[in-house]
PDB file of C-alpha atoms in Angstrom:
ATOM      1  CA  GLU A 279     -48.236 -35.367 -73.011  1.00 96.00           C
ATOM      2  CA  LEU A 280     -45.286 -35.001 -70.607  1.00 98.00           C
ATOM      3  CA  GLN A 281     -44.893 -31.308 -71.411  1.00 98.00           C
ATOM      4  CA  THR A 282     -48.626 -30.678 -71.132  1.00 98.00           C
ATOM      5  CA  LYS A 283     -48.795 -32.343 -67.711  1.00 98.00           C
ATOM      6  CA  LEU A 284     -45.692 -30.563 -66.417  1.00 98.00           C
ATOM      7  CA  ASN A 285     -47.143 -27.206 -67.473  1.00 98.00           C
ATOM      8  CA  TYR A 286     -50.512 -28.052 -65.928  1.00 97.00           C
ATOM      9  CA  VAL A 287     -49.021 -28.889 -62.520  1.00 98.00           C
ATOM     10  CA  GLY A 288     -46.939 -25.721 -62.469  1.00 97.00           C
ATOM     11  CA  PHE A 289     -43.582 -26.605 -64.010  1.00 98.00           C
ATOM     12  CA  ASN A 290     -43.400 -24.392 -67.073  1.00 96.00           C
ATOM     13  CA  VAL A 291     -41.582 -26.104 -69.919  1.00 98.00           C
ATOM     14  CA  GLY A 292     -42.864 -23.803 -72.655  1.00 97.00           C
ATOM     15  CA  LYS A 293     -45.277 -24.648 -75.432  1.00 97.00           C
ATOM     16  CA  PRO A 294     -45.653 -28.442 -75.810  1.00 97.00           C
ATOM     17  CA  ASP A 295     -43.779 -29.467 -78.958  1.00 97.00           C
ATOM     18  CA  GLY A 296     -42.991 -33.142 -78.347  1.00 96.00           C
ATOM     19  CA  ILE A 297     -39.258 -32.480 -78.102  1.00 96.00           C
ATOM     20  CA  PHE A 298     -37.486 -33.491 -74.897  1.00 97.00           C
ATOM     21  CA  GLY A 299     -35.146 -30.519 -74.856  1.00 97.00           C
ATOM     22  CA  SER A 300     -33.358 -28.690 -72.076  1.00 97.00           C
ATOM     23  CA  MET A 301     -36.493 -26.872 -70.820  1.00 97.00           C
ATOM     24  CA  THR A 302     -38.388 -30.138 -70.541  1.00 98.00           C
ATOM     25  CA  LYS A 303     -35.485 -31.838 -68.790  1.00 98.00           C
ATOM     26  CA  GLN A 304     -35.196 -28.947 -66.314  1.00 98.00           C
ATOM     27  CA  GLY A 305     -38.969 -29.130 -65.718  1.00 98.00           C
ATOM     28  CA  VAL A 306     -38.660 -32.854 -65.004  1.00 98.00           C
ATOM     29  CA  ILE A 307     -35.757 -32.234 -62.596  1.00 98.00           C
ATOM     30  CA  SER A 308     -37.697 -29.489 -60.803  1.00 98.00           C
ATOM     31  CA  PHE A 309     -40.769 -31.715 -60.571  1.00 98.00           C
ATOM     32  CA  GLN A 310     -38.706 -34.640 -59.262  1.00 98.00           C
ATOM     33  CA  SER A 311     -37.120 -32.415 -56.612  1.00 98.00           C
ATOM     34  CA  SER A 312     -40.550 -31.187 -55.494  1.00 98.00           C
ATOM     35  CA  GLN A 313     -41.693 -34.794 -55.068  1.00 97.00           C
ATOM     36  CA  GLY A 314     -38.640 -36.031 -53.172  1.00 98.00           C
ATOM     37  CA  LEU A 315     -37.545 -38.124 -56.139  1.00 98.00           C
ATOM     38  CA  LYS A 316     -34.011 -38.429 -57.477  1.00 97.00           C
ATOM     39  CA  PRO A 317     -33.649 -35.300 -59.668  1.00 98.00           C
ATOM     40  CA  ASP A 318     -32.045 -36.989 -62.686  1.00 98.00           C
ATOM     41  CA  GLY A 319     -34.303 -35.674 -65.468  1.00 97.00           C
ATOM     42  CA  ILE A 320     -35.285 -39.215 -66.489  1.00 97.00           C
ATOM     43  CA  VAL A 321     -38.995 -39.983 -66.636  1.00 98.00           C
ATOM     44  CA  GLY A 322     -39.021 -43.495 -65.215  1.00 97.00           C
ATOM     45  CA  THR A 323     -41.891 -45.278 -63.521  1.00 98.00           C
ATOM     46  CA  LEU A 324     -41.685 -43.365 -60.220  1.00 98.00           C
ATOM     47  CA  THR A 325     -41.584 -39.970 -61.936  1.00 98.00           C
ATOM     48  CA  ALA A 326     -44.359 -40.895 -64.376  1.00 98.00           C
ATOM     49  CA  ASN A 327     -46.587 -42.162 -61.559  1.00 98.00           C
ATOM     50  CA  ALA A 328     -45.942 -39.064 -59.445  1.00 98.00           C
ATOM     51  CA  LEU A 329     -46.684 -36.769 -62.387  1.00 98.00           C
ATOM     52  CA  ASN A 330     -49.874 -38.638 -63.276  1.00 98.00           C
ATOM     53  CA  SER A 331     -50.977 -38.445 -59.655  1.00 98.00           C
ATOM     54  CA  ALA A 332     -50.232 -34.708 -59.396  1.00 98.00           C
ATOM     55  CA  TYR A 333     -52.071 -34.118 -62.669  1.00 98.00           C
ATOM     56  CA  ALA A 334     -55.153 -36.089 -61.550  1.00 97.00           C
ATOM     57  CA  THR A 335     -55.161 -34.367 -58.147  1.00 96.00           C
ATOM     58  CA  LYS A 336     -55.096 -30.918 -59.728  1.00 97.00           C
ATOM     59  CA  GLN A 337     -57.842 -31.868 -62.198  1.00 96.00           C
ATOM     60  CA  ARG A 338     -60.019 -33.133 -59.346  1.00 96.00           C
ATOM     61  CA  GLN A 339     -59.405 -29.992 -57.298  1.00 97.00           C
ATOM     62  CA  GLU A 340     -60.411 -27.793 -60.210  1.00 97.00           C
ATOM     63  CA  LYS A 341     -63.623 -29.800 -60.671  1.00 98.00           C
ATOM     64  CA  VAL A 342     -64.331 -29.618 -56.914  1.00 98.00           C
ATOM     65  CA  ASN A 343     -63.878 -25.826 -56.983  1.00 98.00           C
ATOM     66  CA  ALA A 344     -66.129 -25.526 -60.037  1.00 98.00           C
ATOM     67  CA  ILE A 345     -68.897 -27.611 -58.418  1.00 98.00           C
ATOM     68  CA  ILE A 346     -68.815 -25.650 -55.161  1.00 98.00           C
ATOM     69  CA  ASN A 347     -68.681 -22.270 -56.893  1.00 98.00           C
ATOM     70  CA  ASN A 348     -71.517 -23.329 -59.190  1.00 98.00           C
ATOM     71  CA  ALA A 349     -73.622 -24.537 -56.250  1.00 98.00           C
ATOM     72  CA  LYS A 350     -73.091 -21.301 -54.298  1.00 98.00           C
ATOM     73  CA  GLN A 351     -74.367 -19.168 -57.155  1.00 98.00           C
ATOM     74  CA  TYR A 352     -77.845 -20.616 -56.509  1.00 98.00           C
ATOM     75  CA  ILE A 353     -78.024 -19.609 -52.848  1.00 98.00           C
ATOM     76  CA  GLY A 354     -81.465 -18.135 -52.292  1.00 98.00           C
ATOM     77  CA  VAL A 355     -83.190 -20.001 -55.135  1.00 98.00           C
ATOM     78  CA  LYS A 356     -86.553 -21.139 -53.786  1.00 98.00           C
ATOM     79  CA  TYR A 357     -87.446 -24.686 -52.851  1.00 98.00           C
ATOM     80  CA  GLN A 358     -89.828 -26.461 -55.195  1.00 98.00           C
ATOM     81  CA  TRP A 359     -90.773 -30.112 -54.699  1.00 97.00           C
ATOM     82  CA  GLY A 360     -89.747 -31.889 -57.900  1.00 97.00           C
ATOM     83  CA  GLY A 361     -87.885 -28.755 -59.013  1.00 98.00           C
ATOM     84  CA  SER A 362     -84.711 -29.175 -61.005  1.00 97.00           C
ATOM     85  CA  SER A 363     -83.781 -25.759 -62.367  1.00 97.00           C
ATOM     86  CA  PRO A 364     -82.980 -22.332 -60.967  1.00 98.00           C
ATOM     87  CA  SER A 365     -85.896 -20.788 -62.855  1.00 97.00           C
ATOM     88  CA  THR A 366     -88.541 -23.003 -61.207  1.00 96.00           C
ATOM     89  CA  GLY A 367     -86.745 -23.821 -57.961  1.00 98.00           C
ATOM     90  CA  PHE A 368     -85.044 -26.947 -56.673  1.00 98.00           C
ATOM     91  CA  ASP A 369     -85.748 -29.843 -54.422  1.00 98.00           C
ATOM     92  CA  CYS A 370     -82.710 -31.419 -52.796  1.00 98.00           C
ATOM     93  CA  SER A 371     -81.865 -34.004 -55.458  1.00 98.00           C
ATOM     94  CA  GLY A 372     -82.897 -31.688 -58.281  1.00 98.00           C
ATOM     95  CA  PHE A 373     -80.306 -29.255 -56.953  1.00 98.00           C
ATOM     96  CA  THR A 374     -77.489 -31.794 -56.689  1.00 98.00           C
ATOM     97  CA  SER A 375     -78.210 -33.354 -60.073  1.00 98.00           C
ATOM     98  CA  TYR A 376     -78.406 -29.905 -61.708  1.00 98.00           C
ATOM     99  CA  VAL A 377     -75.131 -28.653 -60.199  1.00 98.00           C
ATOM    100  CA  PHE A 378     -73.235 -31.815 -61.054  1.00 98.00           C
ATOM    101  CA  ALA A 379     -74.666 -31.827 -64.606  1.00 98.00           C
ATOM    102  CA  GLN A 380     -73.371 -28.260 -65.035  1.00 98.00           C
ATOM    103  CA  ASN A 381     -69.955 -29.778 -64.376  1.00 97.00           C
ATOM    104  CA  GLY A 382     -70.239 -32.761 -66.711  1.00 97.00           C
ATOM    105  CA  ILE A 383     -71.326 -35.364 -64.140  1.00 98.00           C
ATOM    106  CA  THR A 384     -74.657 -37.132 -64.526  1.00 98.00           C
ATOM    107  CA  LEU A 385     -76.404 -38.144 -61.325  1.00 98.00           C
ATOM    108  CA  PRO A 386     -79.661 -40.033 -60.909  1.00 98.00           C
ATOM    109  CA  ARG A 387     -82.586 -37.689 -60.220  1.00 97.00           C
ATOM    110  CA  VAL A 388     -83.691 -39.032 -56.805  1.00 98.00           C
ATOM    111  CA  SER A 389     -81.637 -38.831 -53.591  1.00 98.00           C
ATOM    112  CA  ARG A 390     -82.040 -42.563 -52.803  1.00 98.00           C
ATOM    113  CA  ASP A 391     -80.695 -43.408 -56.263  1.00 98.00           C
ATOM    114  CA  GLN A 392     -77.832 -40.931 -55.851  1.00 98.00           C
ATOM    115  CA  PHE A 393     -76.928 -42.724 -52.613  1.00 98.00           C
ATOM    116  CA  ALA A 394     -76.478 -45.949 -54.606  1.00 98.00           C
ATOM    117  CA  ILE A 395     -73.656 -44.629 -56.812  1.00 98.00           C
ATOM    118  CA  GLY A 396     -70.064 -43.575 -56.251  1.00 97.00           C
ATOM    119  CA  THR A 397     -67.694 -44.595 -53.494  1.00 98.00           C
ATOM    120  CA  PRO A 398     -68.910 -44.652 -49.873  1.00 98.00           C
ATOM    121  CA  VAL A 399     -67.205 -42.066 -47.658  1.00 97.00           C
ATOM    122  CA  GLY A 400     -67.246 -41.977 -43.869  1.00 96.00           C
ATOM    123  CA  PHE A 401     -68.241 -38.802 -42.034  1.00 97.00           C
ATOM    124  CA  SER A 402     -64.684 -38.244 -40.799  1.00 97.00           C
ATOM    125  CA  ASN A 403     -63.318 -38.521 -44.366  1.00 98.00           C
ATOM    126  CA  LEU A 404     -65.606 -36.039 -46.106  1.00 98.00           C
ATOM    127  CA  GLN A 405     -64.027 -33.953 -48.844  1.00 98.00           C
ATOM    128  CA  PRO A 406     -65.512 -30.982 -50.669  1.00 98.00           C
ATOM    129  CA  ALA A 407     -67.936 -32.014 -53.450  1.00 98.00           C
ATOM    130  CA  ASP A 408     -68.897 -35.278 -51.723  1.00 98.00           C
ATOM    131  CA  LEU A 409     -72.641 -35.882 -51.638  1.00 98.00           C
ATOM    132  CA  VAL A 410     -74.006 -36.105 -48.084  1.00 98.00           C
ATOM    133  CA  PHE A 411     -77.214 -38.022 -47.375  1.00 98.00           C
ATOM    134  CA  PHE A 412     -79.747 -37.823 -44.582  1.00 98.00           C
ATOM    135  CA  SER A 413     -82.899 -39.512 -43.306  1.00 98.00           C
ATOM    136  CA  PHE A 414     -85.376 -37.020 -41.837  1.00 97.00           C
ATOM    137  CA  ALA A 415     -87.435 -39.931 -40.521  1.00 96.00           C
ATOM    138  CA  ASN A 416     -84.210 -41.202 -38.906  1.00 95.00           C
ATOM    139  CA  ASN A 417     -84.991 -44.697 -40.171  1.00 97.00           C
ATOM    140  CA  GLY A 418     -81.945 -45.102 -42.423  1.00 96.00           C
ATOM    141  CA  ILE A 419     -83.949 -44.480 -45.609  1.00 97.00           C
ATOM    142  CA  VAL A 420     -82.380 -41.629 -47.563  1.00 98.00           C
ATOM    143  CA  ASP A 421     -84.736 -38.724 -48.179  1.00 97.00           C
ATOM    144  CA  HIS A 422     -82.367 -35.743 -48.401  1.00 98.00           C
ATOM    145  CA  VAL A 423     -79.061 -34.915 -50.097  1.00 98.00           C
ATOM    146  CA  GLY A 424     -76.636 -32.016 -50.159  1.00 98.00           C
ATOM    147  CA  ILE A 425     -73.110 -31.194 -51.319  1.00 99.00           C
ATOM    148  CA  TYR A 426     -70.324 -31.038 -48.740  1.00 98.00           C
ATOM    149  CA  ILE A 427     -68.380 -27.784 -49.220  1.00 98.00           C
ATOM    150  CA  GLY A 428     -65.704 -28.192 -46.555  1.00 98.00           C
ATOM    151  CA  ASN A 429     -65.196 -26.753 -43.074  1.00 97.00           C
ATOM    152  CA  GLY A 430     -68.056 -28.817 -41.680  1.00 98.00           C
ATOM    153  CA  GLN A 431     -70.639 -27.281 -44.011  1.00 98.00           C
ATOM    154  CA  PHE A 432     -72.877 -28.418 -46.835  1.00 98.00           C
ATOM    155  CA  ILE A 433     -75.124 -26.709 -49.364  1.00 98.00           C
ATOM    156  CA  ASN A 434     -78.568 -28.021 -50.189  1.00 98.00           C
ATOM    157  CA  ALA A 435     -82.070 -27.135 -51.279  1.00 98.00           C
ATOM    158  CA  ALA A 436     -84.009 -27.094 -48.021  1.00 97.00           C
ATOM    159  CA  SER A 437     -87.790 -26.998 -47.993  1.00 95.00           C
ATOM    160  CA  SER A 438     -87.749 -24.180 -45.421  1.00 94.00           C
ATOM    161  CA  LYS A 439     -85.096 -21.900 -46.918  1.00 95.00           C
ATOM    162  CA  GLY A 440     -84.404 -22.917 -50.505  1.00 98.00           C
ATOM    163  CA  VAL A 441     -80.761 -23.255 -51.476  1.00 98.00           C
ATOM    164  CA  THR A 442     -78.720 -22.532 -48.384  1.00 98.00           C
ATOM    165  CA  ILE A 443     -75.615 -23.560 -46.466  1.00 98.00           C
ATOM    166  CA  TYR A 444     -75.845 -25.444 -43.181  1.00 98.00           C
ATOM    167  CA  THR A 445     -73.266 -26.557 -40.663  1.00 98.00           C
ATOM    168  CA  LEU A 446     -73.101 -30.311 -40.093  1.00 98.00           C
ATOM    169  CA  GLY A 447     -73.854 -29.848 -36.411  1.00 97.00           C
ATOM    170  CA  PRO A 448     -75.453 -32.277 -33.947  1.00 98.00           C
ATOM    171  CA  TYR A 449     -78.874 -32.306 -35.655  1.00 97.00           C
ATOM    172  CA  TRP A 450     -77.533 -33.085 -39.127  1.00 98.00           C
ATOM    173  CA  GLN A 451     -75.082 -35.615 -37.725  1.00 97.00           C
ATOM    174  CA  SER A 452     -77.936 -37.373 -35.924  1.00 98.00           C
ATOM    175  CA  ILE A 453     -79.792 -37.993 -39.199  1.00 98.00           C
ATOM    176  CA  PHE A 454     -76.685 -38.532 -41.366  1.00 98.00           C
ATOM    177  CA  VAL A 455     -76.911 -41.780 -43.349  1.00 98.00           C
ATOM    178  CA  GLY A 456     -73.698 -41.615 -45.368  1.00 98.00           C
ATOM    179  CA  ALA A 457     -71.791 -39.894 -48.146  1.00 98.00           C
ATOM    180  CA  ARG A 458     -70.642 -40.722 -51.650  1.00 98.00           C
ATOM    181  CA  ARG A 459     -67.758 -39.516 -53.781  1.00 98.00           C
ATOM    182  CA  VAL A 460     -68.924 -39.623 -57.389  1.00 97.00           C
ATOM    183  CA  PHE A 461     -65.757 -38.576 -59.242  1.00 95.00           C
TER     184      PHE A 461
END
């Protein structure tokens, strides 16, 4: 497991074989140095925690990239109320649930139900792949969802344009209800 994680986060220790040899020790030392830890080659609690954190961070980033890349491939797919596939078209929550399902994450089908899961995220703390929720009636009741893609933008299935990217400008901010991080 140690060798697999070191390789995954970029510290090549060769093919994992379960033997803590010189390559593994050097990989541990290099990893420790990169993390500001004492480079002693011993995998104590601090090193193990740092490695587990680096591993989880990289896994999350890869999933984020996969979700965003997957979502972007549907740009231009038409809007269809109740639609949940690229062949028939998408509505907003059909789009988000489809994209996340393609990446091994099951979401409820309806935007209001999607808003009830995951960890709440404030507007100023948005990260790519967070779900962003809106109320067109501006009454606090969720009736639209999209996927934040970074740089102040989100992708969604909009009734006027189908799957498209919008900037979270003044209009969208004025009807923003909240965001959720679901993984």
